[in-house]
């Protein structure tokens, strides 16, 4: 061998000119040396290897476990081989095929690692490398649940490594719509050339893409200088000449006997490649990729369809539009759960048992509820739907919140699916449900509530955020011990809301998030989470309820894991109009009550026709109260056994009943003015609730409540601590 040849074969010369990356690290994966090709491959030209580690060479974060595996295996004396995703210094993604071997001291001990690497798509071992790349693409696609994300991952995998331009088009009915248009080095097609994302695509007859779709096979054009095809448009034809399109492959996306669309890859003179033309091996490789892409897209389409079904299922179980209420601003939000990777996706894991409701009650009062059925899935959602419907029905009785929860607790046991053990014993487990039920009166700003194991609402007042004070938190519905009556578990409490105060009711999905930080930093604990939420809400307490709902949704870092319901309610900052007066239960007071109502309606500028109708019904209801105050002469606490029970009918015009009046009875007339209605309530000490009676043709009475029922928008009665209240609503603007 000549001396010149010997000089050219020095170690330094070989490594400097070798078209393969060589990287040497110590036992702790700190880079000691790399050759010039490694600098270019990893995009680290000019960087100091002494300040780099194996992980900082651009290896993608999800491949860090592979890098750790490499170090462990090689430092034990083994050989490691595999493929990394590498993000270069300019931001482009490449696939790097690497082999690692131990670096040994002359004594035989392992002092470091020697890694040889090359870009997977440009090696001479194409078959081996591309099978590895195919596996990597499959891994990337397997982690995608959404169509857009899936398609973008495909394009990122293929450009610029395998193509300069990538188009993916999907069929929507009988149309072909472009979903992806990705190009090398951030290049953008000029207007009027290639159609943009979202455009409908039509290939002329004889175009190779049209042939691929019709034949359902992968078509390759190896060299465009040797063949010609009709162009879809003049602008596209000009662009092909400007950028020098050299070769293309079009693969249909076929799965389960259906063609979902096509994937279109192009090489051009925008890059300087070793070979600017595809060959048959490339065609087969793209066909294999298209098969995996089609399956991933089909799965993503199925997932999105199931997700839509899940959301529709859940949302139709919840109130879609809440009515407006006087003295109360309301905003609501609902978000389905994130899918569970271990249990599949879609309706089985995304729907849940969170619910909210706002229920119109008597005389402008409002029932407010938020609850959470334990678990997720269709069963939890079905239980939630039954409980929401049951609570709405129970609420119409206008019972105290504690009584409502007690009845709902019993209903929770009713809806549980019966189960028995091998010996026939009942082992039914009712669902566990947390619930907060409130009744709010906007005129008095009084809030009655009872709690069944639910997180207390947040109270926003004058820039401060704190928990609403709840001293009696009952057990969740469905877990009450046998022998303990529900009345002993659920207690009612009362608070007065300050003018303009805001309540935020929420389920645990608001604060239980997937950790936003890496494993080393740790996730937020409960106290940190609530601190973050309160701080962000305090800064926005003066915002609208809709804005507060939006801010609360994103206040806690991390991805939504469980389904989440939010209800934001704000008390009016001004006093609502009302009048109230107590009268002796005497016939002469009927006209006085009517006069009071007439004057109030006039002062409130209620239209004359509406005011006269309301006054008529005031007379009917007050007359009924006066009549039955006279007939209720027996003390309420005395049990009378002789004679039939007193009938309660609507014979309000019995002659001579004035002589039987009890002088110590009273009734209270309460009038309220809302934005669209007036409410009338009449309170007395009689426990008997009125009912509509069918009056005979010749009966003198029995038609009073029939008139109320026909002329009022709504009416009803409810028990009070002292007796009962009869109420009705008259719309101001019409029936």
GROMACS .gro file of C-alpha atoms in nm, residues 67-353:
model
  287
   67UNK     CA    1  -3.266   0.603   2.469
   68UNK     CA    2  -3.264   0.483   2.829
   69UNK     CA    3  -3.307   0.125   2.704
   70UNK     CA    4  -3.015   0.170   2.467
   71UNK     CA    5  -2.785   0.284   2.750
   72UNK     CA    6  -2.886   0.003   2.984
   73UNK     CA    7  -2.844  -0.268   2.724
   74UNK     CA    8  -2.509  -0.149   2.590
   75UNK     CA    9  -2.356  -0.078   2.932
   76UNK     CA   10  -2.430  -0.441   3.018
   77UNK     CA   11  -2.221  -0.546   2.718
   78UNK     CA   12  -2.502  -0.594   2.468
   79UNK     CA   13  -2.573  -0.448   2.124
   80UNK     CA   14  -2.879  -0.229   2.063
   81UNK     CA   15  -3.048  -0.152   1.731
   82UNK     CA   16  -3.360   0.051   1.661
   83UNK     CA   17  -3.521   0.361   1.511
   84UNK     CA   18  -3.567   0.704   1.671
   85UNK     CA   19  -3.790   1.000   1.584
   86UNK     CA   20  -3.551   1.297   1.574
   87UNK     CA   21  -3.651   1.663   1.559
   88UNK     CA   22  -3.363   1.848   1.397
   89UNK     CA   23  -3.245   2.195   1.479
   90UNK     CA   24  -3.459   2.344   1.198
   91UNK     CA   25  -3.771   2.172   1.335
   92UNK     CA   26  -3.801   1.901   1.068
   93UNK     CA   27  -3.879   1.545   1.176
   94UNK     CA   28  -3.662   1.258   1.052
   95UNK     CA   29  -3.636   0.890   1.133
   96UNK     CA   30  -3.290   0.775   1.237
   97UNK     CA   31  -3.182   0.412   1.231
   98UNK     CA   32  -2.917   0.356   1.498
   99UNK     CA   33  -2.691   0.078   1.623
  100UNK     CA   34  -2.506   0.104   1.954
  101UNK     CA   35  -2.214  -0.102   2.086
  102UNK     CA   36  -2.001  -0.080   2.403
  103UNK     CA   37  -1.682   0.131   2.412
  104UNK     CA   38  -1.427  -0.071   2.605
  105UNK     CA   39  -1.110   0.030   2.788
  106UNK     CA   40  -0.799  -0.180   2.709
  107UNK     CA   41  -0.861  -0.343   3.045
  108UNK     CA   42  -1.196  -0.471   2.917
  109UNK     CA   43  -1.425  -0.250   3.125
  110UNK     CA   44  -1.703  -0.059   2.948
  111UNK     CA   45  -1.633   0.314   2.953
  112UNK     CA   46  -1.897   0.441   2.715
  113UNK     CA   47  -2.117   0.388   2.410
  114UNK     CA   48  -2.046   0.410   2.037
  115UNK     CA   49  -2.349   0.483   1.820
  116UNK     CA   50  -2.360   0.464   1.442
  117UNK     CA   51  -2.666   0.610   1.276
  118UNK     CA   52  -2.812   0.710   0.942
  119UNK     CA   53  -3.140   0.855   0.816
  120UNK     CA   54  -3.371   0.559   0.776
  121UNK     CA   55  -3.508   0.657   0.436
  122UNK     CA   56  -3.168   0.722   0.277
  123UNK     CA   57  -2.974   0.412   0.371
  124UNK     CA   58  -2.880   0.139   0.130
  125UNK     CA   59  -3.060  -0.120   0.344
  126UNK     CA   60  -3.395   0.007   0.221
  127UNK     CA   61  -3.602  -0.297   0.295
  128UNK     CA   62  -3.489  -0.325   0.656
  129UNK     CA   63  -3.515   0.048   0.718
  130UNK     CA   64  -3.856   0.089   0.563
  131UNK     CA   65  -4.005  -0.196   0.756
  132UNK     CA   66  -3.880  -0.015   1.065
  133UNK     CA   67  -4.028   0.312   0.941
  134UNK     CA   68  -4.357   0.139   0.865
  135UNK     CA   69  -4.366   0.018   1.224
  136UNK     CA   70  -4.293   0.367   1.354
  137UNK     CA   71  -4.570   0.519   1.141
  138UNK     CA   72  -4.808   0.255   1.271
  139UNK     CA   73  -4.716   0.348   1.629
  140UNK     CA   74  -4.778   0.717   1.561
  141UNK     CA   75  -5.114   0.646   1.400
  142UNK     CA   76  -5.221   0.415   1.682
  143UNK     CA   77  -5.204   0.703   1.928
  144UNK     CA   78  -5.443   0.923   1.729
  145UNK     CA   79  -5.818   0.939   1.794
  146UNK     CA   80  -5.922   1.223   1.565
  147UNK     CA   81  -5.933   1.240   1.186
  148UNK     CA   82  -5.750   1.570   1.150
  149UNK     CA   83  -5.477   1.467   1.395
  150UNK     CA   84  -5.437   1.128   1.222
  151UNK     CA   85  -5.396   1.284   0.878
  152UNK     CA   86  -5.148   1.544   0.999
  153UNK     CA   87  -4.938   1.273   1.162
  154UNK     CA   88  -4.925   1.089   0.832
  155UNK     CA   89  -4.806   1.400   0.649
  156UNK     CA   90  -4.544   1.477   0.917
  157UNK     CA   91  -4.412   1.121   0.882
  158UNK     CA   92  -4.370   1.139   0.505
  159UNK     CA   93  -4.261   1.501   0.442
  160UNK     CA   94  -3.973   1.570   0.388
  161UNK     CA   95  -3.832   1.220   0.437
  162UNK     CA   96  -4.021   1.047   0.161
  163UNK     CA   97  -4.196   1.323  -0.031
  164UNK     CA   98  -4.177   1.693  -0.101
  165UNK     CA   99  -4.555   1.731  -0.116
  166UNK     CA  100  -4.830   1.530   0.049
  167UNK     CA  101  -5.203   1.559  -0.020
  168UNK     CA  102  -5.472   1.355   0.154
  169UNK     CA  103  -5.830   1.373   0.034
  170UNK     CA  104  -6.135   1.207   0.187
  171UNK     CA  105  -6.470   1.122   0.037
  172UNK     CA  106  -6.770   1.312   0.174
  173UNK     CA  107  -7.071   1.160   0.005
  174UNK     CA  108  -7.000   1.180  -0.367
  175UNK     CA  109  -6.741   1.458  -0.324
  176UNK     CA  110  -6.364   1.435  -0.270
  177UNK     CA  111  -6.244   1.700  -0.024
  178UNK     CA  112  -5.882   1.792   0.045
  179UNK     CA  113  -5.798   1.748   0.414
  180UNK     CA  114  -5.417   1.782   0.414
  181UNK     CA  115  -5.177   1.986   0.203
  182UNK     CA  116  -4.821   1.962   0.341
  183UNK     CA  117  -4.505   2.077   0.167
  184UNK     CA  118  -4.131   2.064   0.222
  185UNK     CA  119  -3.949   2.336   0.417
  186UNK     CA  120  -4.265   2.536   0.481
  187UNK     CA  121  -4.313   2.609   0.110
  188UNK     CA  122  -4.666   2.724   0.023
  189UNK     CA  123  -4.831   2.683  -0.318
  190UNK     CA  124  -4.924   3.016  -0.477
  191UNK     CA  125  -5.294   3.105  -0.512
  192UNK     CA  126  -5.466   2.956  -0.813
  193UNK     CA  127  -5.239   2.652  -0.832
  194UNK     CA  128  -5.299   2.357  -0.600
  195UNK     CA  129  -5.641   2.372  -0.430
  196UNK     CA  130  -5.621   2.448  -0.055
  197UNK     CA  131  -5.745   2.239   0.237
  198UNK     CA  132  -6.124   2.221   0.236
  199UNK     CA  133  -6.156   2.251  -0.142
  200UNK     CA  134  -6.349   1.998  -0.346
  201UNK     CA  135  -6.113   1.803  -0.570
  202UNK     CA  136  -6.196   1.671  -0.916
  203UNK     CA  137  -5.941   1.480  -1.125
  204UNK     CA  138  -5.996   1.464  -1.502
  205UNK     CA  139  -6.049   1.131  -1.674
  206UNK     CA  140  -5.710   0.979  -1.755
  207UNK     CA  141  -5.532   1.146  -1.462
  208UNK     CA  142  -5.330   0.891  -1.264
  209UNK     CA  143  -5.517   0.986  -0.941
  210UNK     CA  144  -5.848   0.916  -1.113
  211UNK     CA  145  -5.709   0.580  -1.226
  212UNK     CA  146  -5.601   0.495  -0.870
  213UNK     CA  147  -5.949   0.567  -0.739
  214UNK     CA  148  -6.131   0.373  -1.009
  215UNK     CA  149  -5.902   0.070  -0.995
  216UNK     CA  150  -5.848   0.091  -0.617
  217UNK     CA  151  -5.475   0.030  -0.658
  218UNK     CA  152  -5.155   0.224  -0.597
  219UNK     CA  153  -5.037   0.408  -0.909
  220UNK     CA  154  -4.679   0.534  -0.955
  221UNK     CA  155  -4.546   0.778  -1.212
  222UNK     CA  156  -4.171   0.721  -1.206
  223UNK     CA  157  -4.061   1.006  -1.434
  224UNK     CA  158  -4.288   1.285  -1.560
  225UNK     CA  159  -4.036   1.376  -1.828
  226UNK     CA  160  -4.127   1.052  -2.003
  227UNK     CA  161  -4.509   1.070  -1.978
  228UNK     CA  162  -4.787   1.327  -1.972
  229UNK     CA  163  -5.125   1.336  -1.802
  230UNK     CA  164  -5.416   1.583  -1.819
  231UNK     CA  165  -5.385   1.851  -1.551
  232UNK     CA  166  -5.684   1.939  -1.327
  233UNK     CA  167  -5.628   2.311  -1.400
  234UNK     CA  168  -5.402   2.549  -1.593
  235UNK     CA  169  -5.263   2.694  -1.269
  236UNK     CA  170  -5.162   2.349  -1.150
  237UNK     CA  171  -4.996   2.271  -1.482
  238UNK     CA  172  -4.787   2.592  -1.463
  239UNK     CA  173  -4.686   2.518  -1.104
  240UNK     CA  174  -4.564   2.169  -1.198
  241UNK     CA  175  -4.326   2.325  -1.447
  242UNK     CA  176  -4.206   2.592  -1.203
  243UNK     CA  177  -4.116   2.355  -0.920
  244UNK     CA  178  -4.006   2.071  -1.146
  245UNK     CA  179  -4.229   1.781  -1.041
  246UNK     CA  180  -4.033   1.464  -1.111
  247UNK     CA  181  -4.229   1.169  -0.972
  248UNK     CA  182  -4.551   1.082  -0.785
  249UNK     CA  183  -4.736   0.800  -0.616
  250UNK     CA  184  -5.112   0.794  -0.550
  251UNK     CA  185  -5.257   0.532  -0.315
  252UNK     CA  186  -5.630   0.487  -0.248
  253UNK     CA  187  -5.731   0.460   0.118
  254UNK     CA  188  -5.938   0.142   0.120
  255UNK     CA  189  -6.069  -0.039   0.426
  256UNK     CA  190  -6.348  -0.292   0.483
  257UNK     CA  191  -6.447  -0.279   0.119
  258UNK     CA  192  -6.487   0.100   0.109
  259UNK     CA  193  -6.270   0.371  -0.044
  260UNK     CA  194  -6.227   0.654   0.206
  261UNK     CA  195  -6.014   0.875  -0.018
  262UNK     CA  196  -5.657   0.886  -0.144
  263UNK     CA  197  -5.302   0.977  -0.042
  264UNK     CA  198  -5.096   1.163  -0.301
  265UNK     CA  199  -4.714   1.199  -0.270
  266UNK     CA  200  -4.496   1.408  -0.504
  267UNK     CA  201  -4.122   1.461  -0.553
  268UNK     CA  202  -3.999   1.789  -0.705
  269UNK     CA  203  -3.685   1.995  -0.755
  270UNK     CA  204  -3.749   2.189  -0.433
  271UNK     CA  205  -3.512   1.944  -0.262
  272UNK     CA  206  -3.182   1.791  -0.363
  273UNK     CA  207  -3.235   1.417  -0.321
  274UNK     CA  208  -3.004   1.129  -0.404
  275UNK     CA  209  -3.280   0.993  -0.628
  276UNK     CA  210  -3.557   1.230  -0.747
  277UNK     CA  211  -3.771   0.942  -0.873
  278UNK     CA  212  -3.983   0.677  -0.705
  279UNK     CA  213  -3.944   0.311  -0.795
  280UNK     CA  214  -4.154  -0.003  -0.757
  281UNK     CA  215  -4.020  -0.065  -0.408
  282UNK     CA  216  -4.140   0.284  -0.309
  283UNK     CA  217  -4.480   0.213  -0.463
  284UNK     CA  218  -4.525  -0.103  -0.259
  285UNK     CA  219  -4.405   0.076   0.050
  286UNK     CA  220  -4.659   0.359   0.002
  287UNK     CA  221  -4.931   0.102  -0.058
  288UNK     CA  222  -4.849  -0.059   0.277
  289UNK     CA  223  -4.858   0.280   0.447
  290UNK     CA  224  -5.192   0.361   0.283
  291UNK     CA  225  -5.343   0.042   0.425
  292UNK     CA  226  -5.246   0.147   0.777
  293UNK     CA  227  -5.356   0.506   0.718
  294UNK     CA  228  -5.696   0.390   0.588
  295UNK     CA  229  -5.749   0.176   0.897
  296UNK     CA  230  -5.643   0.462   1.127
  297UNK     CA  231  -5.872   0.707   0.946
  298UNK     CA  232  -6.163   0.463   0.959
  299UNK     CA  233  -6.108   0.414   1.332
  300UNK     CA  234  -6.090   0.789   1.380
  301UNK     CA  235  -6.412   0.840   1.183
  302UNK     CA  236  -6.584   0.573   1.392
  303UNK     CA  237  -6.453   0.731   1.710
  304UNK     CA  238  -6.574   1.077   1.612
  305UNK     CA  239  -6.914   0.934   1.521
  306UNK     CA  240  -6.933   0.759   1.858
  307UNK     CA  241  -6.815   1.071   2.032
  308UNK     CA  242  -7.091   1.269   1.864
  309UNK     CA  243  -7.340   1.000   1.967
  310UNK     CA  244  -7.209   1.009   2.324
  311UNK     CA  245  -7.232   1.387   2.346
  312UNK     CA  246  -7.580   1.391   2.193
  313UNK     CA  247  -7.694   1.117   2.430
  314UNK     CA  248  -7.561   1.307   2.730
  315UNK     CA  249  -7.681   1.650   2.623
  316UNK     CA  250  -8.033   1.530   2.548
  317UNK     CA  251  -8.051   1.403   2.905
  318UNK     CA  252  -7.959   1.752   3.025
  319UNK     CA  253  -8.158   2.075   2.979
  320UNK     CA  254  -8.055   2.216   2.643
  321UNK     CA  255  -8.187   2.570   2.701
  322UNK     CA  256  -8.257   2.712   3.045
  323UNK     CA  257  -8.548   2.955   3.086
  324UNK     CA  258  -8.485   3.306   3.212
  325UNK     CA  259  -8.568   3.387   3.572
  326UNK     CA  260  -8.630   3.718   3.745
  327UNK     CA  261  -8.343   3.831   3.965
  328UNK     CA  262  -8.111   3.557   3.847
  329UNK     CA  263  -7.845   3.531   3.577
  330UNK     CA  264  -7.751   3.175   3.480
  331UNK     CA  265  -7.475   3.013   3.274
  332UNK     CA  266  -7.410   2.643   3.235
  333UNK     CA  267  -7.146   2.419   3.080
  334UNK     CA  268  -7.110   2.048   3.022
  335UNK     CA  269  -6.808   1.860   2.887
  336UNK     CA  270  -6.798   1.482   2.833
  337UNK     CA  271  -6.523   1.269   2.982
  338UNK     CA  272  -6.197   1.203   2.802
  339UNK     CA  273  -6.183   0.850   2.659
  340UNK     CA  274  -6.025   0.573   2.865
  341UNK     CA  275  -5.746   0.412   2.666
  342UNK     CA  276  -5.782   0.086   2.858
  343UNK     CA  277  -6.151   0.050   2.785
  344UNK     CA  278  -6.185   0.168   2.428
  345UNK     CA  279  -6.340   0.494   2.323
  346UNK     CA  280  -6.679   0.643   2.259
  347UNK     CA  281  -7.007   0.617   2.437
  348UNK     CA  282  -6.894   0.352   2.686
  349UNK     CA  283  -6.639   0.577   2.851
  350UNK     CA  284  -6.724   0.935   2.756
  351UNK     CA  285  -7.078   0.974   2.882
  352UNK     CA  286  -7.120   1.003   3.256
  353UNK     CA  287  -7.353   1.078   3.539
   0.00000   0.00000   0.00000
